[in-house]
PDB file of C-alpha atoms in Angstrom:
ATOM      1  CA  MET A  26     -76.316-182.959-177.863  1.00 32.00           C
ATOM      2  CA  PRO A  27     -79.031-182.933-180.561  1.00 33.00           C
ATOM      3  CA  GLU A  28     -77.967-181.952-184.061  1.00 39.00           C
ATOM      4  CA  GLU A  29     -78.310-178.246-184.765  1.00 43.00           C
ATOM      5  CA  ARG A  30     -81.089-177.379-187.180  1.00 44.00           C
ATOM      6  CA  PRO A  31     -81.207-174.305-189.431  1.00 53.00           C
ATOM      7  CA  ASN A  32     -83.258-171.380-188.113  1.00 81.00           C
ATOM      8  CA  ALA A  33     -85.020-169.134-190.594  1.00 86.00           C
ATOM      9  CA  LEU A  34     -84.412-165.376-190.680  1.00 89.00           C
ATOM     10  CA  PRO A  35     -87.422-163.345-191.882  1.00 89.00           C
ATOM     11  CA  ALA A  36     -87.245-161.042-194.890  1.00 87.00           C
ATOM     12  CA  ASN A  37     -87.690-158.009-192.619  1.00 87.00           C
ATOM     13  CA  HIS A  38     -84.739-158.983-190.396  1.00 89.00           C
ATOM     14  CA  HIS A  39     -82.385-156.073-189.819  1.00 90.00           C
ATOM     15  CA  SER A  40     -79.141-155.926-191.767  1.00 91.00           C
ATOM     16  CA  LEU A  41     -76.444-158.240-190.441  1.00 91.00           C
ATOM     17  CA  ALA A  42     -74.137-155.227-190.599  1.00 90.00           C
ATOM     18  CA  LEU A  43     -75.978-154.036-187.485  1.00 86.00           C
ATOM     19  CA  GLY A  44     -74.819-157.130-185.597  1.00 84.00           C
ATOM     20  CA  VAL A  45     -76.153-160.541-184.615  1.00 84.00           C
ATOM     21  CA  PRO A  46     -77.192-162.004-181.246  1.00 78.00           C
ATOM     22  CA  ALA A  47     -74.311-163.075-179.023  1.00 71.00           C
ATOM     23  CA  SER A  48     -73.710-166.806-179.167  1.00 63.00           C
ATOM     24  CA  VAL A  49     -71.689-169.164-177.029  1.00 59.00           C
ATOM     25  CA  ALA A  50     -70.879-171.258-180.100  1.00 78.00           C
ATOM     26  CA  PRO A  51     -68.121-169.927-182.379  1.00 83.00           C
ATOM     27  CA  GLY A  52     -68.568-170.409-186.098  1.00 87.00           C
ATOM     28  CA  ILE A  53     -72.329-169.811-186.156  1.00 92.00           C
ATOM     29  CA  LEU A  54     -73.225-168.688-189.690  1.00 93.00           C
ATOM     30  CA  HIS A  55     -75.934-166.131-190.456  1.00 95.00           C
ATOM     31  CA  VAL A  56     -76.955-165.642-194.101  1.00 95.00           C
ATOM     32  CA  LEU A  57     -79.511-163.052-195.199  1.00 95.00           C
ATOM     33  CA  ALA A  58     -80.957-161.922-198.543  1.00 94.00           C
ATOM     34  CA  ALA A  59     -83.866-159.634-199.420  1.00 92.00           C
ATOM     35  CA  THR A  60     -86.287-162.564-199.151  1.00 91.00           C
ATOM     36  CA  GLY A  61     -84.980-163.852-195.821  1.00 92.00           C
ATOM     37  CA  GLY A  62     -82.201-166.116-194.664  1.00 93.00           C
ATOM     38  CA  THR A  63     -81.008-168.719-192.210  1.00 94.00           C
ATOM     39  CA  THR A  64     -78.767-169.336-189.210  1.00 93.00           C
ATOM     40  CA  VAL A  65     -76.780-172.587-188.896  1.00 92.00           C
ATOM     41  CA  GLY A  66     -74.138-173.972-186.612  1.00 90.00           C
ATOM     42  CA  SER A  67     -70.676-174.969-187.773  1.00 90.00           C
ATOM     43  CA  LYS A  68     -70.402-178.663-188.554  1.00 90.00           C
ATOM     44  CA  GLU A  69     -67.861-180.352-190.798  1.00 93.00           C
ATOM     45  CA  GLY A  70     -69.285-180.722-194.292  1.00 93.00           C
ATOM     46  CA  ARG A  71     -72.402-178.635-193.677  1.00 93.00           C
ATOM     47  CA  THR A  72     -73.371-176.615-196.753  1.00 95.00           C
ATOM     48  CA  VAL A  73     -75.711-173.651-197.191  1.00 95.00           C
ATOM     49  CA  LEU A  74     -76.828-173.173-200.806  1.00 96.00           C
ATOM     50  CA  PHE A  75     -78.111-169.901-202.235  1.00 96.00           C
ATOM     51  CA  GLY A  76     -79.576-168.997-205.619  1.00 95.00           C
ATOM     52  CA  ARG A  77     -82.729-168.282-207.621  1.00 93.00           C
ATOM     53  CA  SER A  78     -84.597-171.595-207.201  1.00 92.00           C
ATOM     54  CA  ARG A  79     -86.306-171.345-203.824  1.00 93.00           C
ATOM     55  CA  PRO A  80     -87.119-175.111-203.583  1.00 92.00           C
ATOM     56  CA  ASP A  81     -83.479-176.093-204.182  1.00 93.00           C
ATOM     57  CA  VAL A  82     -81.592-173.680-201.908  1.00 94.00           C
ATOM     58  CA  HIS A  83     -81.482-172.616-198.271  1.00 94.00           C
ATOM     59  CA  VAL A  84     -81.431-168.872-199.079  1.00 95.00           C
ATOM     60  CA  CYS A  85     -83.218-167.480-202.124  1.00 95.00           C
ATOM     61  CA  VAL A  86     -81.431-164.694-204.032  1.00 94.00           C
ATOM     62  CA  GLY A  87     -82.720-162.958-207.180  1.00 91.00           C
ATOM     63  CA  GLU A  88     -85.838-165.103-207.431  1.00 91.00           C
ATOM     64  CA  ASP A  89     -87.250-163.027-210.313  1.00 91.00           C
ATOM     65  CA  ASP A  90     -83.944-162.480-212.154  1.00 91.00           C
ATOM     66  CA  LEU A  91     -83.104-165.075-214.819  1.00 92.00           C
ATOM     67  CA  ARG A  92     -79.455-164.007-214.879  1.00 91.00           C
ATOM     68  CA  ILE A  93     -79.049-165.527-211.414  1.00 93.00           C
ATOM     69  CA  SER A  94     -78.422-169.286-211.429  1.00 93.00           C
ATOM     70  CA  ARG A  95     -80.797-171.685-209.697  1.00 94.00           C
ATOM     71  CA  LYS A  96     -77.939-172.684-207.411  1.00 95.00           C
ATOM     72  CA  HIS A  97     -75.611-169.731-207.583  1.00 96.00           C
ATOM     73  CA  GLY A  98     -73.256-170.372-204.705  1.00 96.00           C
ATOM     74  CA  ALA A  99     -72.468-172.333-201.573  1.00 97.00           C
ATOM     75  CA  LEU A 100     -71.128-171.756-198.080  1.00 97.00           C
ATOM     76  CA  THR A 101     -69.437-174.895-196.757  1.00 96.00           C
ATOM     77  CA  CYS A 102     -68.010-175.624-193.309  1.00 95.00           C
ATOM     78  CA  ARG A 103     -64.608-177.270-193.544  1.00 93.00           C
ATOM     79  CA  SER A 104     -61.782-177.446-190.995  1.00 89.00           C
ATOM     80  CA  ASP A 105     -63.612-175.126-188.589  1.00 89.00           C
ATOM     81  CA  ARG A 106     -64.037-172.406-191.229  1.00 93.00           C
ATOM     82  CA  TRP A 107     -66.753-171.374-193.662  1.00 95.00           C
ATOM     83  CA  TRP A 108     -65.740-171.361-197.329  1.00 96.00           C
ATOM     84  CA  ILE A 109     -67.529-169.530-200.148  1.00 96.00           C
ATOM     85  CA  SER A 110     -67.713-170.902-203.685  1.00 96.00           C
ATOM     86  CA  THR A 111     -69.505-169.856-206.869  1.00 95.00           C
ATOM     87  CA  LEU A 112     -71.677-172.432-208.622  1.00 95.00           C
ATOM     88  CA  GLY A 113     -73.440-170.150-211.115  1.00 92.00           C
ATOM     89  CA  HIS A 114     -72.417-168.515-214.372  1.00 90.00           C
ATOM     90  CA  LEU A 115     -71.977-165.012-212.937  1.00 91.00           C
ATOM     91  CA  PRO A 116     -69.167-164.343-210.443  1.00 93.00           C
ATOM     92  CA  LEU A 117     -69.735-163.362-206.852  1.00 94.00           C
ATOM     93  CA  ARG A 118     -68.374-159.984-205.914  1.00 91.00           C
ATOM     94  CA  LEU A 119     -66.611-159.855-202.552  1.00 91.00           C
ATOM     95  CA  PRO A 120     -65.227-156.870-200.614  1.00 87.00           C
ATOM     96  CA  ASP A 121     -62.287-155.047-202.205  1.00 80.00           C
ATOM     97  CA  SER A 122     -63.891-155.667-205.638  1.00 79.00           C
ATOM     98  CA  ARG A 123     -62.667-159.274-205.697  1.00 88.00           C
ATOM     99  CA  LEU A 124     -64.563-161.502-208.137  1.00 89.00           C
ATOM    100  CA  LEU A 125     -65.029-165.203-207.398  1.00 93.00           C
ATOM    101  CA  PHE A 126     -65.778-167.267-210.523  1.00 93.00           C
ATOM    102  CA  ARG A 127     -67.177-170.772-210.827  1.00 91.00           C
ATOM    103  CA  GLN A 128     -63.807-172.186-211.839  1.00 91.00           C
ATOM    104  CA  ASP A 129     -62.042-170.622-208.825  1.00 92.00           C
ATOM    105  CA  GLU A 130     -61.190-172.550-205.686  1.00 93.00           C
ATOM    106  CA  PRO A 131     -63.399-171.788-202.642  1.00 94.00           C
ATOM    107  CA  ILE A 132     -62.027-169.115-200.341  1.00 93.00           C
ATOM    108  CA  PRO A 133     -62.405-168.884-196.542  1.00 94.00           C
ATOM    109  CA  LEU A 134     -64.584-166.200-195.011  1.00 93.00           C
ATOM    110  CA  GLN A 135     -63.241-163.987-192.260  1.00 90.00           C
ATOM    111  CA  ALA A 136     -65.035-163.830-188.923  1.00 91.00           C
ATOM    112  CA  GLY A 137     -67.614-161.066-188.733  1.00 90.00           C
ATOM    113  CA  TYR A 138     -69.611-159.389-191.490  1.00 92.00           C
ATOM    114  CA  THR A 139     -69.126-159.924-195.240  1.00 93.00           C
ATOM    115  CA  PRO A 140     -71.424-158.566-197.982  1.00 94.00           C
ATOM    116  CA  LEU A 141     -71.561-160.542-201.242  1.00 94.00           C
ATOM    117  CA  PHE A 142     -73.013-159.169-204.482  1.00 92.00           C
ATOM    118  CA  VAL A 143     -74.228-160.587-207.800  1.00 91.00           C
ATOM    119  CA  ARG A 144     -75.010-158.285-210.726  1.00 88.00           C
ATOM    120  CA  GLY A 145     -78.072-159.534-212.584  1.00 88.00           C
ATOM    121  CA  SER A 146     -80.359-158.348-215.380  1.00 87.00           C
ATOM    122  CA  HIS A 147     -80.579-154.644-216.266  1.00 80.00           C
ATOM    123  CA  GLU A 148     -77.741-153.790-213.853  1.00 78.00           C
ATOM    124  CA  ARG A 149     -79.743-155.111-210.898  1.00 85.00           C
ATOM    125  CA  LEU A 150     -77.552-155.767-207.891  1.00 87.00           C
ATOM    126  CA  HIS A 151     -78.414-158.632-205.544  1.00 93.00           C
ATOM    127  CA  LEU A 152     -76.964-158.626-202.029  1.00 94.00           C
ATOM    128  CA  LEU A 153     -76.256-161.607-199.806  1.00 95.00           C
ATOM    129  CA  GLU A 154     -75.162-160.706-196.276  1.00 95.00           C
ATOM    130  CA  VAL A 155     -73.040-163.193-194.343  1.00 95.00           C
ATOM    131  CA  HIS A 156     -71.886-163.091-190.726  1.00 95.00           C
ATOM    132  CA  VAL A 157     -69.581-165.671-189.128  1.00 93.00           C
ATOM    133  CA  GLN A 158     -69.533-165.738-185.326  1.00 91.00           C
ATOM    134  CA  PRO A 159     -65.936-165.151-184.144  1.00 87.00           C
ATOM    135  CA  LYS A 160     -64.072-167.582-181.938  1.00 75.00           C
ATOM    136  CA  ASP A 161     -63.712-166.595-178.294  1.00 60.00           C
ATOM    137  CA  GLY A 162     -60.123-165.491-178.830  1.00 43.00           C
ATOM    138  CA  ASN A 163     -61.308-162.884-181.355  1.00 47.00           C
ATOM    139  CA  ARG A 164     -63.845-161.304-179.019  1.00 49.00           C
ATOM    140  CA  PRO A 165     -63.556-159.040-175.977  1.00 48.00           C
ATOM    141  CA  PRO A 166     -64.371-160.566-172.563  1.00 47.00           C
ATOM    142  CA  ALA A 167     -68.072-161.106-171.992  1.00 48.00           C
ATOM    143  CA  ASP A 168     -70.023-158.812-169.690  1.00 48.00           C
ATOM    144  CA  HIS A 169     -73.452-160.419-169.513  1.00 46.00           C
ATOM    145  CA  HIS A 170     -75.006-157.753-167.304  1.00 45.00           C
ATOM    146  CA  ALA A 171     -73.863-154.654-169.142  1.00 46.00           C
ATOM    147  CA  ALA A 172     -76.401-152.712-171.207  1.00 45.00           C
ATOM    148  CA  THR A 173     -76.043-152.938-174.954  1.00 45.00           C
ATOM    149  CA  ARG A 174     -74.478-149.847-176.497  1.00 49.00           C
ATOM    150  CA  PRO A 175     -76.255-149.203-179.796  1.00 51.00           C
ATOM    151  CA  PRO A 176     -74.452-147.259-182.522  1.00 58.00           C
ATOM    152  CA  ARG A 177     -75.305-143.596-182.857  1.00 70.00           C
ATOM    153  CA  THR A 178     -77.185-143.466-186.105  1.00 85.00           C
ATOM    154  CA  TRP A 179     -78.147-140.215-187.827  1.00 92.00           C
ATOM    155  CA  HIS A 180     -81.644-139.307-188.961  1.00 94.00           C
ATOM    156  CA  LEU A 181     -81.959-138.752-192.706  1.00 96.00           C
ATOM    157  CA  THR A 182     -85.085-137.827-194.600  1.00 96.00           C
ATOM    158  CA  SER A 183     -86.141-140.191-197.381  1.00 94.00           C
ATOM    159  CA  VAL A 184     -84.763-137.753-199.966  1.00 95.00           C
ATOM    160  CA  GLU A 185     -81.455-137.343-198.112  1.00 97.00           C
ATOM    161  CA  LYS A 186     -81.147-141.113-197.745  1.00 96.00           C
ATOM    162  CA  ARG A 187     -81.654-141.647-201.469  1.00 96.00           C
ATOM    163  CA  VAL A 188     -79.091-138.989-202.368  1.00 97.00           C
ATOM    164  CA  VAL A 189     -76.348-140.187-200.003  1.00 97.00           C
ATOM    165  CA  VAL A 190     -76.842-143.846-200.985  1.00 97.00           C
ATOM    166  CA  VAL A 191     -76.245-142.906-204.627  1.00 97.00           C
ATOM    167  CA  LEU A 192     -73.270-140.736-203.587  1.00 97.00           C
ATOM    168  CA  ALA A 193     -71.806-143.571-201.475  1.00 96.00           C
ATOM    169  CA  GLN A 194     -72.639-146.585-203.643  1.00 95.00           C
ATOM    170  CA  ARG A 195     -68.987-147.487-204.324  1.00 95.00           C
ATOM    171  CA  TYR A 196     -68.357-147.625-200.573  1.00 95.00           C
ATOM    172  CA  LEU A 197     -71.468-149.715-199.947  1.00 94.00           C
ATOM    173  CA  LEU A 198     -70.249-152.081-202.657  1.00 93.00           C
ATOM    174  CA  HIS A 199     -67.001-152.439-200.680  1.00 91.00           C
ATOM    175  CA  GLU A 200     -64.837-151.517-203.657  1.00 90.00           C
ATOM    176  CA  ARG A 201     -61.110-151.595-202.979  1.00 85.00           C
ATOM    177  CA  HIS A 202     -60.467-147.854-203.441  1.00 88.00           C
ATOM    178  CA  PRO A 203     -63.878-146.156-203.428  1.00 92.00           C
ATOM    179  CA  ILE A 204     -64.468-142.483-204.124  1.00 94.00           C
ATOM    180  CA  PRO A 205     -67.752-140.546-203.948  1.00 96.00           C
ATOM    181  CA  LEU A 206     -69.649-139.986-207.167  1.00 96.00           C
ATOM    182  CA  SER A 207     -69.566-136.451-208.562  1.00 96.00           C
ATOM    183  CA  TRP A 208     -72.587-134.144-208.197  1.00 97.00           C
ATOM    184  CA  ARG A 209     -73.448-134.647-211.868  1.00 97.00           C
ATOM    185  CA  GLN A 210     -73.140-138.443-211.635  1.00 97.00           C
ATOM    186  CA  VAL A 211     -75.439-138.481-208.601  1.00 97.00           C
ATOM    187  CA  ALA A 212     -77.987-136.285-210.394  1.00 97.00           C
ATOM    188  CA  GLU A 213     -77.923-138.494-213.502  1.00 96.00           C
ATOM    189  CA  HIS A 214     -78.410-141.638-211.416  1.00 94.00           C
ATOM    190  CA  LEU A 215     -81.238-140.094-209.394  1.00 95.00           C
ATOM    191  CA  ASN A 216     -83.002-139.073-212.597  1.00 94.00           C
ATOM    192  CA  GLU A 217     -82.803-142.685-213.788  1.00 92.00           C
ATOM    193  CA  ILE A 218     -84.351-143.910-210.531  1.00 89.00           C
ATOM    194  CA  ARG A 219     -86.889-141.090-210.064  1.00 88.00           C
ATOM    195  CA  PRO A 220     -87.273-139.311-213.430  1.00 87.00           C
ATOM    196  CA  ASP A 221     -90.082-137.067-212.164  1.00 88.00           C
ATOM    197  CA  ASP A 222     -87.916-135.461-209.465  1.00 89.00           C
ATOM    198  CA  ASP A 223     -85.818-133.402-211.939  1.00 92.00           C
ATOM    199  CA  TRP A 224     -82.412-133.570-210.241  1.00 95.00           C
ATOM    200  CA  ASN A 225     -79.402-131.447-211.197  1.00 96.00           C
ATOM    201  CA  HIS A 226     -75.914-131.096-209.707  1.00 95.00           C
ATOM    202  CA  LYS A 227     -76.794-127.942-207.749  1.00 96.00           C
ATOM    203  CA  LYS A 228     -79.770-129.628-206.095  1.00 96.00           C
ATOM    204  CA  VAL A 229     -77.643-132.644-205.151  1.00 97.00           C
ATOM    205  CA  GLU A 230     -74.930-130.410-203.690  1.00 96.00           C
ATOM    206  CA  ARG A 231     -77.465-128.535-201.539  1.00 97.00           C
ATOM    207  CA  VAL A 232     -78.869-131.766-200.076  1.00 97.00           C
ATOM    208  CA  VAL A 233     -75.453-133.247-199.250  1.00 97.00           C
ATOM    209  CA  THR A 234     -74.166-129.950-197.837  1.00 96.00           C
ATOM    210  CA  GLU A 235     -77.180-129.766-195.519  1.00 96.00           C
ATOM    211  CA  VAL A 236     -76.445-133.284-194.213  1.00 97.00           C
ATOM    212  CA  ARG A 237     -72.758-132.449-193.683  1.00 96.00           C
ATOM    213  CA  ASN A 238     -73.562-129.216-191.859  1.00 95.00           C
ATOM    214  CA  ARG A 239     -76.084-130.943-189.612  1.00 95.00           C
ATOM    215  CA  LEU A 240     -73.655-133.685-188.600  1.00 94.00           C
ATOM    216  CA  SER A 241     -70.848-131.163-188.156  1.00 93.00           C
ATOM    217  CA  GLY A 242     -73.091-129.162-185.821  1.00 92.00           C
ATOM    218  CA  ASN A 243     -73.549-132.338-183.797  1.00 90.00           C
ATOM    219  CA  GLY A 244     -69.853-132.887-183.242  1.00 89.00           C
ATOM    220  CA  VAL A 245     -68.697-134.907-186.270  1.00 90.00           C
ATOM    221  CA  SER A 246     -65.273-133.668-187.387  1.00 90.00           C
ATOM    222  CA  GLY A 247     -63.814-133.417-190.881  1.00 91.00           C
ATOM    223  CA  LEU A 248     -66.952-132.149-192.611  1.00 92.00           C
ATOM    224  CA  THR A 249     -66.083-128.464-193.142  1.00 91.00           C
ATOM    225  CA  ARG A 250     -63.581-126.642-195.328  1.00 89.00           C
ATOM    226  CA  ARG A 251     -62.135-124.910-192.274  1.00 88.00           C
ATOM    227  CA  GLU A 252     -61.222-128.256-190.689  1.00 87.00           C
ATOM    228  CA  VAL A 253     -59.885-129.952-193.799  1.00 83.00           C
ATOM    229  CA  GLY A 254     -58.191-127.095-195.645  1.00 80.00           C
ATOM    230  CA  GLU A 255     -57.359-126.830-199.329  1.00 79.00           C
ATOM    231  CA  PRO A 256     -57.360-128.610-201.685  1.00 80.00           C
ATOM    232  CA  ILE A 257     -60.693-130.123-200.724  1.00 81.00           C
ATOM    233  CA  GLY A 258     -61.204-132.649-203.519  1.00 86.00           C
ATOM    234  CA  ASN A 259     -63.473-135.483-202.332  1.00 90.00           C
ATOM    235  CA  THR A 260     -62.374-135.246-198.696  1.00 92.00           C
ATOM    236  CA  LEU A 261     -65.567-133.758-197.240  1.00 95.00           C
ATOM    237  CA  ASN A 262     -67.851-136.276-198.926  1.00 95.00           C
ATOM    238  CA  HIS A 263     -65.455-139.117-198.150  1.00 95.00           C
ATOM    239  CA  ASN A 264     -65.504-138.200-194.456  1.00 94.00           C
ATOM    240  CA  LEU A 265     -69.298-137.895-194.535  1.00 96.00           C
ATOM    241  CA  ILE A 266     -69.709-141.348-196.095  1.00 96.00           C
ATOM    242  CA  ARG A 267     -67.322-142.939-193.606  1.00 92.00           C
ATOM    243  CA  GLU A 268     -69.280-141.461-190.691  1.00 93.00           C
ATOM    244  CA  LEU A 269     -72.611-142.617-192.115  1.00 94.00           C
ATOM    245  CA  MET A 270     -71.272-146.146-192.637  1.00 92.00           C
ATOM    246  CA  GLU A 271     -69.379-146.459-189.361  1.00 86.00           C
ATOM    247  CA  SER A 272     -72.478-145.306-187.481  1.00 88.00           C
ATOM    248  CA  THR A 273     -74.535-147.870-189.494  1.00 88.00           C
ATOM    249  CA  THR A 274     -76.728-145.067-190.803  1.00 93.00           C
ATOM    250  CA  LEU A 275     -75.876-146.538-194.207  1.00 94.00           C
ATOM    251  CA  VAL A 276     -75.593-150.313-194.652  1.00 93.00           C
ATOM    252  CA  PRO A 277     -75.215-152.442-197.821  1.00 93.00           C
ATOM    253  CA  PRO A 278     -78.951-153.356-198.059  1.00 93.00           C
ATOM    254  CA  ASP A 279     -79.603-149.649-198.686  1.00 94.00           C
ATOM    255  CA  LEU A 280     -78.286-150.311-202.204  1.00 92.00           C
ATOM    256  CA  ARG A 281     -81.765-151.619-203.008  1.00 89.00           C
ATOM    257  CA  ILE A 282     -82.649-147.960-203.484  1.00 86.00           C
ATOM    258  CA  LEU A 283     -80.699-148.207-206.757  1.00 83.00           C
ATOM    259  CA  ASP A 284     -82.769-151.114-208.061  1.00 75.00           C
ATOM    260  CA  HIS A 285     -84.580-149.709-211.089  1.00 55.00           C
ATOM    261  CA  ASP A 286     -86.945-152.675-211.037  1.00 46.00           C
ATOM    262  CA  GLY A 287     -88.110-151.790-207.519  1.00 45.00           C
TER     263      GLY A 287
END
């Protein structure tokens, strides 16, 4: 067997949260940033570097952000698992709000999808998507002739998408106990991103309510006061965000909407 060679992923590749091609080889690693990524096979000692210095890494992250280290982190194959480690000054943020610092021991990645974040200059947030191909024992039996069943995504206008991404940003960041932002917080954040749009809490509420009503009319449960009952709290927006994420209508790369630097 010839040695596996890395395969480039283009910058316009779809989010790894939407899935990766089926592979007969367990442990295949897919890594994707805004500028592109790579796919490599599992091999003892193989390392995928990521960071700001394009000539020195396999995946470039935060190329124009001097807060990001030239070599900010590494993914290393060891004992049939992929391990993540931080090489740069800023910690990597993993799901459940876990921070991985340079002085910390590497930690193993779970099979499937993992988003990693680094907060750079001016509150910029850089995303690195990682997907590890599961072993056969972690997958359902193969049916090579069956048609692919795509997720049912929901259409959102550009304005609706911007509003719900701001509303759901703590969920997209994979915080441990996320809650939706308040109407006023969403309006304030939108005015920072698009100051000419003149957002206020009433305008935000109208947009989100329209999205909830539309999905409810199409069979999504848990989006109306009648279904949930009092006290409402954040329940309606929480249920909306969960539906948008589970249907892959919202995925972590959508957080780029929040990038003030464009």
